[in-house]
Amino acid sequence: EMVERIKDSQLSASINQKLVESGERERLKELLRTKLIECGWRDKLRSHCKEVIKQKGLENVTVDDLVAEITPTGRALVPDEVKREMLIKIRSFLAANS
C-alpha cells in the first residue's frame, strides 16, 4: 500500500515534470481555462462565492474560508466531457513523449 503510493507519487511527479518542461502544462491550463469559461463553470462558481459571502457576511469570510467552501463545489461542477478531453490530451502527450 505505502510502496504503491510512493510509486504513484513518483510517477505523478515525473509526468508533471515532462508536462512543465515541454510547455504542455501551460497549454493544457489555457485550454482548461477556456473550456471552463465556455461551459459556464466560472460563472456558476462566481455565483456560489457570492452566495457563500451573502450567507456568512462579508466581514466573517476570509479568502481561506471561501477557498475551503467552494473547492469541492468547483471540482464537482467540472463537466465530465471537459475532464475526459483533458485526460485524452494528457494521454496522447505521454504516448508521444515516453
N, C-alpha and C. Protein backbone atom coordinates (compact mmCIF):
# COMPACT_ATOMS: atom_id res chain seq x y z
N GLU A 1 0.85 -1.21 0.00
CA GLU A 1 0.00 0.00 0.00
C GLU A 1 0.88 1.26 0.00
N MET A 2 1.78 1.34 0.96
CA MET A 2 2.67 2.50 1.06
C MET A 2 3.60 2.58 -0.14
N VAL A 3 4.15 1.44 -0.54
CA VAL A 3 5.06 1.39 -1.69
C VAL A 3 4.33 1.83 -2.96
N GLU A 4 3.09 1.36 -3.10
CA GLU A 4 2.28 1.76 -4.26
C GLU A 4 2.08 3.27 -4.29
N ARG A 5 1.77 3.83 -3.13
CA ARG A 5 1.54 5.28 -3.04
C ARG A 5 2.79 6.06 -3.42
N ILE A 6 3.94 5.57 -2.97
CA ILE A 6 5.20 6.24 -3.29
C ILE A 6 5.46 6.15 -4.80
N LYS A 7 5.23 4.96 -5.38
CA LYS A 7 5.40 4.79 -6.84
C LYS A 7 4.48 5.73 -7.59
N ASP A 8 3.20 5.79 -7.19
CA ASP A 8 2.23 6.69 -7.83
C ASP A 8 2.70 8.13 -7.74
N SER A 9 3.19 8.49 -6.57
CA SER A 9 3.65 9.85 -6.33
C SER A 9 4.86 10.18 -7.22
N GLN A 10 5.78 9.22 -7.35
CA GLN A 10 6.96 9.43 -8.21
C GLN A 10 6.55 9.52 -9.68
N LEU A 11 5.61 8.67 -10.09
CA LEU A 11 5.12 8.69 -11.46
C LEU A 11 4.45 10.04 -11.76
N SER A 12 3.63 10.46 -10.82
CA SER A 12 2.93 11.72 -10.95
C SER A 12 3.92 12.89 -11.08
N ALA A 13 4.95 12.89 -10.26
CA ALA A 13 5.98 13.93 -10.30
C ALA A 13 6.71 13.91 -11.64
N SER A 14 6.99 12.72 -12.13
CA SER A 14 7.70 12.56 -13.39
C SER A 14 6.86 13.07 -14.56
N ILE A 15 5.56 12.72 -14.55
CA ILE A 15 4.65 13.19 -15.59
C ILE A 15 4.56 14.71 -15.54
N ASN A 16 4.39 15.24 -14.35
CA ASN A 16 4.28 16.69 -14.18
C ASN A 16 5.53 17.39 -14.70
N GLN A 17 6.70 16.82 -14.41
CA GLN A 17 7.96 17.40 -14.87
C GLN A 17 8.01 17.45 -16.40
N LYS A 18 7.60 16.35 -17.05
CA LYS A 18 7.57 16.31 -18.52
C LYS A 18 6.63 17.39 -19.06
N LEU A 19 5.46 17.50 -18.43
CA LEU A 19 4.46 18.48 -18.88
C LEU A 19 5.01 19.90 -18.74
N VAL A 20 5.66 20.18 -17.61
CA VAL A 20 6.19 21.52 -17.35
C VAL A 20 7.32 21.85 -18.32
N GLU A 21 8.30 20.94 -18.43
CA GLU A 21 9.49 21.20 -19.26
C GLU A 21 9.14 21.42 -20.73
N SER A 22 8.10 20.73 -21.20
CA SER A 22 7.74 20.82 -22.61
C SER A 22 6.84 22.03 -22.90
N GLY A 23 6.34 22.66 -21.82
CA GLY A 23 5.41 23.77 -22.01
C GLY A 23 3.98 23.28 -22.20
N GLU A 24 3.80 21.96 -22.21
CA GLU A 24 2.47 21.38 -22.41
C GLU A 24 1.54 21.70 -21.24
N ARG A 25 2.10 21.76 -20.03
CA ARG A 25 1.27 22.05 -18.86
C ARG A 25 0.58 23.41 -19.00
N GLU A 26 1.34 24.41 -19.45
CA GLU A 26 0.75 25.74 -19.65
C GLU A 26 -0.33 25.72 -20.73
N ARG A 27 -0.05 25.00 -21.82
CA ARG A 27 -1.05 24.90 -22.90
C ARG A 27 -2.32 24.23 -22.40
N LEU A 28 -2.15 23.17 -21.60
CA LEU A 28 -3.32 22.46 -21.06
C LEU A 28 -4.10 23.35 -20.09
N LYS A 29 -3.38 24.13 -19.29
CA LYS A 29 -4.05 25.05 -18.35
C LYS A 29 -4.87 26.08 -19.11
N GLU A 30 -4.30 26.61 -20.19
CA GLU A 30 -5.03 27.58 -21.01
C GLU A 30 -6.28 26.97 -21.63
N LEU A 31 -6.12 25.75 -22.15
CA LEU A 31 -7.24 25.04 -22.75
C LEU A 31 -8.33 24.81 -21.70
N LEU A 32 -7.92 24.36 -20.52
CA LEU A 32 -8.88 24.11 -19.44
C LEU A 32 -9.60 25.40 -19.06
N ARG A 33 -8.85 26.47 -18.92
CA ARG A 33 -9.44 27.77 -18.57
C ARG A 33 -10.51 28.15 -19.59
N THR A 34 -10.18 28.02 -20.87
CA THR A 34 -11.11 28.35 -21.95
C THR A 34 -12.36 27.48 -21.89
N LYS A 35 -12.15 26.17 -21.72
CA LYS A 35 -13.29 25.22 -21.67
C LYS A 35 -14.21 25.55 -20.50
N LEU A 36 -13.62 25.87 -19.35
CA LEU A 36 -14.42 26.15 -18.14
C LEU A 36 -15.22 27.44 -18.30
N ILE A 37 -14.65 28.41 -19.00
CA ILE A 37 -15.39 29.65 -19.26
C ILE A 37 -16.53 29.37 -20.22
N GLU A 38 -16.23 28.62 -21.30
CA GLU A 38 -17.24 28.32 -22.32
C GLU A 38 -18.44 27.57 -21.76
N CYS A 39 -18.21 26.65 -20.82
CA CYS A 39 -19.32 25.82 -20.32
C CYS A 39 -20.06 26.50 -19.16
N GLY A 40 -19.64 27.71 -18.79
CA GLY A 40 -20.34 28.44 -17.73
C GLY A 40 -19.88 28.09 -16.33
N TRP A 41 -18.83 27.28 -16.22
CA TRP A 41 -18.32 26.86 -14.92
C TRP A 41 -17.90 28.05 -14.06
N ARG A 42 -17.18 28.97 -14.67
CA ARG A 42 -16.66 30.12 -13.92
C ARG A 42 -17.80 30.96 -13.36
N ASP A 43 -18.84 31.17 -14.19
CA ASP A 43 -19.99 31.96 -13.74
C ASP A 43 -20.72 31.27 -12.60
N LYS A 44 -20.87 29.93 -12.71
CA LYS A 44 -21.54 29.18 -11.64
C LYS A 44 -20.76 29.30 -10.34
N LEU A 45 -19.43 29.20 -10.45
CA LEU A 45 -18.59 29.28 -9.25
C LEU A 45 -18.63 30.68 -8.65
N ARG A 46 -18.65 31.69 -9.51
CA ARG A 46 -18.73 33.07 -9.05
C ARG A 46 -20.03 33.28 -8.27
N SER A 47 -21.12 32.75 -8.81
CA SER A 47 -22.42 32.85 -8.13
C SER A 47 -22.37 32.16 -6.78
N HIS A 48 -21.74 30.99 -6.75
CA HIS A 48 -21.63 30.24 -5.49
C HIS A 48 -20.84 31.05 -4.45
N CYS A 49 -19.76 31.69 -4.89
CA CYS A 49 -18.96 32.55 -4.00
C CYS A 49 -19.83 33.66 -3.40
N LYS A 50 -20.58 34.33 -4.28
CA LYS A 50 -21.44 35.43 -3.81
C LYS A 50 -22.45 34.92 -2.79
N GLU A 51 -22.98 33.73 -3.05
CA GLU A 51 -23.96 33.11 -2.15
C GLU A 51 -23.35 32.85 -0.77
N VAL A 52 -22.15 32.27 -0.77
CA VAL A 52 -21.45 31.97 0.49
C VAL A 52 -21.19 33.27 1.26
N ILE A 53 -20.75 34.30 0.55
CA ILE A 53 -20.46 35.59 1.20
C ILE A 53 -21.74 36.20 1.76
N LYS A 54 -22.83 36.07 1.01
CA LYS A 54 -24.10 36.61 1.47
C LYS A 54 -24.58 35.88 2.74
N GLN A 55 -24.43 34.55 2.74
CA GLN A 55 -24.86 33.75 3.89
C GLN A 55 -24.04 34.05 5.14
N LYS A 56 -22.73 34.15 4.99
CA LYS A 56 -21.85 34.29 6.15
C LYS A 56 -21.59 35.74 6.54
N GLY A 57 -21.82 36.64 5.60
CA GLY A 57 -21.49 38.04 5.86
C GLY A 57 -20.05 38.32 5.46
N LEU A 58 -19.85 39.39 4.70
CA LEU A 58 -18.54 39.73 4.14
C LEU A 58 -17.45 39.81 5.22
N GLU A 59 -17.81 40.37 6.39
CA GLU A 59 -16.81 40.55 7.45
C GLU A 59 -16.36 39.21 8.04
N ASN A 60 -17.21 38.19 7.87
CA ASN A 60 -16.94 36.90 8.52
C ASN A 60 -16.26 35.89 7.60
N VAL A 61 -15.93 36.30 6.37
CA VAL A 61 -15.36 35.34 5.43
C VAL A 61 -13.93 35.73 5.06
N THR A 62 -13.00 34.79 5.28
CA THR A 62 -11.63 35.02 4.81
C THR A 62 -11.48 34.34 3.44
N VAL A 63 -10.43 34.67 2.74
CA VAL A 63 -10.17 34.03 1.46
C VAL A 63 -10.02 32.52 1.66
N ASP A 64 -9.32 32.13 2.72
CA ASP A 64 -9.14 30.70 3.01
C ASP A 64 -10.47 30.00 3.24
N ASP A 65 -11.39 30.65 3.98
CA ASP A 65 -12.73 30.10 4.20
C ASP A 65 -13.41 29.87 2.86
N LEU A 66 -13.35 30.88 2.02
CA LEU A 66 -14.01 30.84 0.73
C LEU A 66 -13.46 29.70 -0.13
N VAL A 67 -12.14 29.59 -0.16
CA VAL A 67 -11.49 28.52 -0.94
C VAL A 67 -11.92 27.16 -0.41
N ALA A 68 -11.90 26.99 0.91
CA ALA A 68 -12.29 25.71 1.52
C ALA A 68 -13.74 25.38 1.19
N GLU A 69 -14.59 26.40 1.17
CA GLU A 69 -16.02 26.22 0.94
C GLU A 69 -16.33 25.90 -0.53
N ILE A 70 -15.66 26.58 -1.45
CA ILE A 70 -16.05 26.42 -2.86
C ILE A 70 -15.26 25.36 -3.63
N THR A 71 -14.11 24.92 -3.09
CA THR A 71 -13.29 23.94 -3.82
C THR A 71 -14.05 22.66 -4.16
N PRO A 72 -14.73 22.04 -3.18
CA PRO A 72 -15.47 20.81 -3.52
C PRO A 72 -16.54 21.07 -4.59
N THR A 73 -17.23 22.19 -4.49
CA THR A 73 -18.25 22.55 -5.48
C THR A 73 -17.60 22.76 -6.84
N GLY A 74 -16.49 23.46 -6.85
CA GLY A 74 -15.78 23.73 -8.10
C GLY A 74 -15.37 22.46 -8.81
N ARG A 75 -14.86 21.51 -8.04
CA ARG A 75 -14.46 20.21 -8.63
C ARG A 75 -15.68 19.47 -9.16
N ALA A 76 -16.74 19.48 -8.39
CA ALA A 76 -17.95 18.74 -8.76
C ALA A 76 -18.60 19.33 -10.01
N LEU A 77 -18.43 20.63 -10.22
CA LEU A 77 -19.09 21.30 -11.35
C LEU A 77 -18.35 21.16 -12.69
N VAL A 78 -17.12 20.64 -12.65
CA VAL A 78 -16.39 20.47 -13.92
C VAL A 78 -17.10 19.37 -14.71
N PRO A 79 -17.58 19.70 -15.91
CA PRO A 79 -18.30 18.70 -16.70
C PRO A 79 -17.42 17.49 -17.06
N ASP A 80 -18.03 16.30 -17.06
CA ASP A 80 -17.30 15.07 -17.40
C ASP A 80 -16.63 15.19 -18.76
N GLU A 81 -17.32 15.83 -19.69
CA GLU A 81 -16.78 15.98 -21.05
C GLU A 81 -15.44 16.74 -21.02
N VAL A 82 -15.35 17.77 -20.18
CA VAL A 82 -14.11 18.54 -20.07
C VAL A 82 -13.02 17.68 -19.44
N LYS A 83 -13.37 16.94 -18.37
CA LYS A 83 -12.39 16.04 -17.73
C LYS A 83 -11.87 15.02 -18.74
N ARG A 84 -12.80 14.45 -19.50
CA ARG A 84 -12.44 13.43 -20.49
C ARG A 84 -11.48 14.01 -21.53
N GLU A 85 -11.81 15.18 -22.04
CA GLU A 85 -10.97 15.80 -23.07
C GLU A 85 -9.57 16.08 -22.54
N MET A 86 -9.46 16.56 -21.31
CA MET A 86 -8.14 16.85 -20.73
C MET A 86 -7.34 15.57 -20.56
N LEU A 87 -8.01 14.51 -20.12
CA LEU A 87 -7.35 13.22 -19.93
C LEU A 87 -6.82 12.69 -21.25
N ILE A 88 -7.60 12.81 -22.30
CA ILE A 88 -7.19 12.37 -23.63
C ILE A 88 -5.95 13.15 -24.08
N LYS A 89 -5.96 14.46 -23.87
CA LYS A 89 -4.82 15.30 -24.25
C LYS A 89 -3.55 14.86 -23.49
N ILE A 90 -3.70 14.61 -22.18
CA ILE A 90 -2.54 14.21 -21.37
C ILE A 90 -2.03 12.85 -21.84
N ARG A 91 -2.96 11.92 -22.07
CA ARG A 91 -2.56 10.58 -22.52
C ARG A 91 -1.84 10.63 -23.86
N SER A 92 -2.36 11.43 -24.80
CA SER A 92 -1.70 11.46 -26.11
C SER A 92 -0.34 12.16 -26.01
N PHE A 93 -0.24 13.15 -25.13
CA PHE A 93 1.06 13.78 -24.90
C PHE A 93 2.05 12.74 -24.36
N LEU A 94 1.62 11.96 -23.38
CA LEU A 94 2.51 10.96 -22.77
C LEU A 94 2.88 9.87 -23.78
N ALA A 95 1.93 9.48 -24.60
CA ALA A 95 2.22 8.46 -25.62
C ALA A 95 3.28 8.95 -26.60
N ALA A 96 3.22 10.24 -26.92
CA ALA A 96 4.15 10.81 -27.90
C ALA A 96 5.51 11.13 -27.26
N ASN A 97 5.55 11.21 -25.92
CA ASN A 97 6.76 11.67 -25.24
C ASN A 97 7.32 10.68 -24.23
N SER A 98 7.11 9.38 -24.45
CA SER A 98 7.67 8.44 -23.48
C SER A 98 8.47 7.36 -24.16
